Amino acid sequence: QGAISGVNKEIPVLQCHGDCDPLVPLVFGSLTVEKLKSMINPANVTFRTYSGMMHSSCIEEMMDVKQFIDKHLPPVD
């Protein structure tokens, strides 16, 4: 718990998961996001699922990651 205090409780988190992942079932992603919400500000935790995505990535996920980065990190010159 020591590392999760002060400013760390306000860190934004994006968690992505495919609903057809055969290696890490979606239920584990759901349990993880609930644990995260109990540890940090739940308003800062975003959980996205992707229909038909297995243990991989998809264009929609990469677009969500890009939007998350653009929103939360300063631009790089």
C-alpha atoms as one frame of an Amber mdcrd trajectory, in Angstrom:
protein
   0.000   0.000   0.000   2.952   2.337   0.487   3.423   2.960  -3.219  -0.269
   3.744  -3.708  -0.638   7.047  -1.924  -0.843  10.740  -2.676  -0.475  11.544
  -6.342  -0.316   7.844  -7.266  -3.998   7.490  -6.342  -4.834   9.922  -9.147
  -2.912   8.187 -11.943  -5.034   7.484 -15.029  -5.195   3.832 -16.097  -6.413
   2.313 -19.353  -6.939  -1.435 -19.280  -7.863  -3.221 -22.516  -9.056  -6.791
 -23.000 -10.380  -8.965 -25.793 -13.582 -10.845 -25.056 -12.268 -13.970 -26.827
  -8.842 -14.153 -25.164  -8.075 -17.864 -24.628  -4.984 -17.207 -22.452  -6.342
 -14.562 -20.059 -10.111 -14.961 -19.724 -12.178 -11.779 -19.674 -13.288 -12.502
 -16.115  -9.665 -12.006 -14.966  -9.590  -8.611 -16.669 -12.836  -7.701 -14.939
 -11.464  -8.778 -11.552  -8.281  -6.790 -12.163 -10.140  -3.596 -13.019 -12.248
  -3.902  -9.873  -9.094  -4.345  -7.771  -7.545  -1.275  -9.431 -10.673   0.755
  -8.689 -10.373  -0.211  -5.015  -6.753   0.967  -4.909  -6.845   4.229  -6.872
  -9.487   6.796  -7.798 -12.057   4.680  -9.663 -12.964   7.652 -11.864  -9.461
   7.416 -13.365  -9.747   3.752 -14.370 -11.003   2.941 -17.861 -11.693  -0.640
 -18.905 -12.294  -1.337 -22.587 -13.244  -4.662 -24.108 -13.032  -5.574 -27.780
 -15.479  -7.936 -29.414 -13.868 -10.936 -31.062 -10.321  -9.981 -30.010  -8.181
 -12.848 -28.791  -4.805 -12.547 -26.981  -3.682  -9.854 -29.411  -4.569  -6.294
 -30.370  -6.837  -4.632 -32.879  -7.125  -1.271 -34.623  -9.869  -0.099 -32.223
  -7.667  -0.866 -29.232  -4.713   0.977 -30.733  -6.941   4.003 -31.406  -8.106
   3.945 -27.766  -4.475   3.762 -26.604  -3.566   6.704 -28.851  -6.467   8.783
 -27.497  -5.464   7.903 -23.925  -1.845   8.934 -24.554  -2.884  12.132 -26.327
  -5.161  13.031 -23.399  -2.785  12.256 -20.535   0.757  12.886 -21.789   2.243
  16.158 -22.983   3.052  16.414 -26.680   6.558  15.488 -27.784   8.387  18.037
 -29.912
